[in-house]
Amino acid sequence: QVQLVESGGGLVQAGGSLRLSCTASGGTFSRYTIGWFRQSPGKEREIVARMNWSGGGIHYADFVQGRFAISRDNAKNTVYLQMNSLKPEDTALYYCARGIWSGITVRYDYWGQGTQVTVSS
């Protein structure tokens, strides 16, 4: 049973930093992509960043603007999202998901429960 567990969210002031973790278990991940998503009330879920478990294929959403960095630790089966210069509009529930390339798109099949990030002004 594939499981993805996020952690590291919390309350931070604008301009602060958080590091989110996504720990994977119960399956193989080497052929897959891991994506970080977020969703805030009244808004659609949007992708934040993704990377191939092998380490390549890094992509960031435009709104990241150099503030976030995705990385992985294979020994810990964990993918991180380092978030710096946080803004109140970054407030959301952040999820990680396992994805696989299907043509030119990524199809995500397993999702974590999410970790809340709240940025105060």
PDB file of N, CA and C in Angstrom, residues 37-72:
ATOM      1  N   PHE A  37       1.581  20.110  -4.344  1.00  0.00           N
ATOM      2  CA  PHE A  37       0.411  20.887  -4.729  1.00  0.00           C
ATOM      3  C   PHE A  37      -0.049  21.697  -3.524  1.00  0.00           C
ATOM      4  N   ARG A  38      -0.922  22.659  -3.790  1.00  0.00           N
ATOM      5  CA  ARG A  38      -1.546  23.381  -2.690  1.00  0.00           C
ATOM      6  C   ARG A  38      -2.970  23.757  -3.073  1.00  0.00           C
ATOM      7  N   GLN A  39      -3.778  23.922  -2.037  1.00  0.00           N
ATOM      8  CA  GLN A  39      -5.156  24.352  -2.237  1.00  0.00           C
ATOM      9  C   GLN A  39      -5.581  25.204  -1.060  1.00  0.00           C
ATOM     10  N   SER A  40      -6.124  26.355  -1.355  1.00  0.00           N
ATOM     11  CA  SER A  40      -6.676  27.225  -0.317  1.00  0.00           C
ATOM     12  C   SER A  40      -8.175  27.321  -0.507  1.00  0.00           C
ATOM     13  N   PRO A  41      -8.914  27.698   0.539  1.00  0.00           N
ATOM     14  CA  PRO A  41     -10.385  27.723   0.451  1.00  0.00           C
ATOM     15  C   PRO A  41     -10.869  28.564  -0.715  1.00  0.00           C
ATOM     16  N   GLY A  42     -11.791  27.995  -1.487  1.00  0.00           N
ATOM     17  CA  GLY A  42     -12.382  28.721  -2.591  1.00  0.00           C
ATOM     18  C   GLY A  42     -11.549  28.738  -3.858  1.00  0.00           C
ATOM     19  N   LYS A  43     -10.391  28.087  -3.801  1.00  0.00           N
ATOM     20  CA  LYS A  43      -9.529  28.065  -4.977  1.00  0.00           C
ATOM     21  C   LYS A  43      -9.293  26.634  -5.432  1.00  0.00           C
ATOM     22  N   GLU A  44      -8.944  26.472  -6.690  1.00  0.00           N
ATOM     23  CA  GLU A  44      -8.625  25.154  -7.210  1.00  0.00           C
ATOM     24  C   GLU A  44      -7.220  24.745  -6.754  1.00  0.00           C
ATOM     25  N   ARG A  45      -7.035  23.440  -6.691  1.00  0.00           N
ATOM     26  CA  ARG A  45      -5.710  22.923  -6.369  1.00  0.00           C
ATOM     27  C   ARG A  45      -4.746  23.284  -7.494  1.00  0.00           C
ATOM     28  N   GLU A  46      -3.532  23.660  -7.122  1.00  0.00           N
ATOM     29  CA  GLU A  46      -2.551  24.031  -8.130  1.00  0.00           C
ATOM     30  C   GLU A  46      -1.212  23.386  -7.800  1.00  0.00           C
ATOM     31  N   ILE A  47      -0.465  23.105  -8.844  1.00  0.00           N
ATOM     32  CA  ILE A  47       0.842  22.516  -8.614  1.00  0.00           C
ATOM     33  C   ILE A  47       1.817  23.594  -8.173  1.00  0.00           C
ATOM     34  N   VAL A  48       2.713  23.228  -7.276  1.00  0.00           N
ATOM     35  CA  VAL A  48       3.732  24.136  -6.778  1.00  0.00           C
ATOM     36  C   VAL A  48       5.082  23.779  -7.399  1.00  0.00           C
ATOM     37  N   ALA A  49       5.426  22.496  -7.344  1.00  0.00           N
ATOM     38  CA  ALA A  49       6.708  22.034  -7.869  1.00  0.00           C
ATOM     39  C   ALA A  49       6.639  20.531  -8.076  1.00  0.00           C
ATOM     40  N   ARG A  50       7.498  20.016  -8.928  1.00  0.00           N
ATOM     41  CA  ARG A  50       7.599  18.576  -9.071  1.00  0.00           C
ATOM     42  C   ARG A  50       9.023  18.218  -9.461  1.00  0.00           C
ATOM     43  N   MET A  51       9.377  16.974  -9.199  1.00  0.00           N
ATOM     44  CA  MET A  51      10.666  16.457  -9.642  1.00  0.00           C
ATOM     45  C   MET A  51      10.561  14.963  -9.821  1.00  0.00           C
ATOM     46  N   ASN A  52      11.395  14.422 -10.699  1.00  0.00           N
ATOM     47  CA  ASN A  52      11.474  12.980 -10.841  1.00  0.00           C
ATOM     48  C   ASN A  52      12.195  12.407  -9.634  1.00  0.00           C
ATOM     49  N   TRP A  53      11.772  11.242  -9.210  1.00  0.00           N
ATOM     50  CA  TRP A  53      12.421  10.630  -8.059  1.00  0.00           C
ATOM     51  C   TRP A  53      13.911  10.416  -8.324  1.00  0.00           C
ATOM     52  N   SER A  54      14.279  10.260  -9.591  1.00  0.00           N
ATOM     53  CA  SER A  54      15.692  10.088  -9.943  1.00  0.00           C
ATOM     54  C   SER A  54      16.478  11.377  -9.777  1.00  0.00           C
ATOM     55  N   GLY A  55      15.781  12.497  -9.677  1.00  0.00           N
ATOM     56  CA  GLY A  55      16.459  13.752  -9.408  1.00  0.00           C
ATOM     57  C   GLY A  55      16.328  14.804 -10.486  1.00  0.00           C
ATOM     58  N   GLY A  56      15.961  14.425 -11.705  1.00  0.00           N
ATOM     59  CA  GLY A  56      15.818  15.405 -12.769  1.00  0.00           C
ATOM     60  C   GLY A  56      14.384  15.884 -12.895  1.00  0.00           C
ATOM     61  N   GLY A  57      14.125  16.568 -14.004  1.00  0.00           N
ATOM     62  CA  GLY A  57      12.762  16.969 -14.316  1.00  0.00           C
ATOM     63  C   GLY A  57      12.138  17.943 -13.331  1.00  0.00           C
ATOM     64  N   ILE A  58      12.943  18.867 -12.799  1.00  0.00           N
ATOM     65  CA  ILE A  58      12.414  19.813 -11.817  1.00  0.00           C
ATOM     66  C   ILE A  58      11.635  20.916 -12.521  1.00  0.00           C
ATOM     67  N   HIS A  59      10.468  21.176 -11.978  1.00  0.00           N
ATOM     68  CA  HIS A  59       9.589  22.214 -12.525  1.00  0.00           C
ATOM     69  C   HIS A  59       8.963  22.982 -11.379  1.00  0.00           C
ATOM     70  N   TYR A  60       8.861  24.296 -11.538  1.00  0.00           N
ATOM     71  CA  TYR A  60       8.199  25.142 -10.543  1.00  0.00           C
ATOM     72  C   TYR A  60       7.079  25.939 -11.189  1.00  0.00           C
ATOM     73  N   ALA A  61       6.036  26.182 -10.426  1.00  0.00           N
ATOM     74  CA  ALA A  61       4.985  27.079 -10.885  1.00  0.00           C
ATOM     75  C   ALA A  61       5.537  28.499 -10.967  1.00  0.00           C
ATOM     76  N   ASP A  62       4.935  29.305 -11.818  1.00  0.00           N
ATOM     77  CA  ASP A  62       5.426  30.673 -12.023  1.00  0.00           C
ATOM     78  C   ASP A  62       5.404  31.484 -10.729  1.00  0.00           C
ATOM     79  N   PHE A  63       4.422  31.236  -9.889  1.00  0.00           N
ATOM     80  CA  PHE A  63       4.290  32.068  -8.687  1.00  0.00           C
ATOM     81  C   PHE A  63       5.396  31.792  -7.665  1.00  0.00           C
ATOM     82  N   VAL A  64       6.154  30.727  -7.859  1.00  0.00           N
ATOM     83  CA  VAL A  64       7.241  30.430  -6.927  1.00  0.00           C
ATOM     84  C   VAL A  64       8.327  31.501  -7.012  1.00  0.00           C
ATOM     85  N   GLN A  65       8.648  31.937  -8.215  1.00  0.00           N
ATOM     86  CA  GLN A  65       9.555  33.061  -8.438  1.00  0.00           C
ATOM     87  C   GLN A  65      10.862  32.925  -7.669  1.00  0.00           C
ATOM     88  N   GLY A  66      11.438  31.739  -7.682  1.00  0.00           N
ATOM     89  CA  GLY A  66      12.728  31.527  -7.062  1.00  0.00           C
ATOM     90  C   GLY A  66      12.713  31.406  -5.549  1.00  0.00           C
ATOM     91  N   ARG A  67      11.547  31.380  -4.934  1.00  0.00           N
ATOM     92  CA  ARG A  67      11.475  31.350  -3.471  1.00  0.00           C
ATOM     93  C   ARG A  67      11.511  29.936  -2.896  1.00  0.00           C
ATOM     94  N   PHE A  68      11.098  28.939  -3.666  1.00  0.00           N
ATOM     95  CA  PHE A  68      10.984  27.562  -3.175  1.00  0.00           C
ATOM     96  C   PHE A  68      12.019  26.680  -3.870  1.00  0.00           C
ATOM     97  N   ALA A  69      12.375  25.587  -3.203  1.00  0.00           N
ATOM     98  CA  ALA A  69      13.284  24.614  -3.804  1.00  0.00           C
ATOM     99  C   ALA A  69      12.832  23.212  -3.437  1.00  0.00           C
ATOM    100  N   ILE A  70      12.736  22.344  -4.434  1.00  0.00           N
ATOM    101  CA  ILE A  70      12.356  20.947  -4.217  1.00  0.00           C
ATOM    102  C   ILE A  70      13.625  20.103  -4.257  1.00  0.00           C
ATOM    103  N   SER A  71      13.681  19.127  -3.362  1.00  0.00           N
ATOM    104  CA  SER A  71      14.852  18.248  -3.307  1.00  0.00           C
ATOM    105  C   SER A  71      14.429  16.901  -2.737  1.00  0.00           C
ATOM    106  N   ARG A  72      15.358  15.948  -2.746  1.00  0.00           N
ATOM    107  CA  ARG A  72      14.987  14.616  -2.227  1.00  0.00           C
ATOM    108  C   ARG A  72      16.154  14.009  -1.482  1.00  0.00           C
TER     109      ARG A  72
END
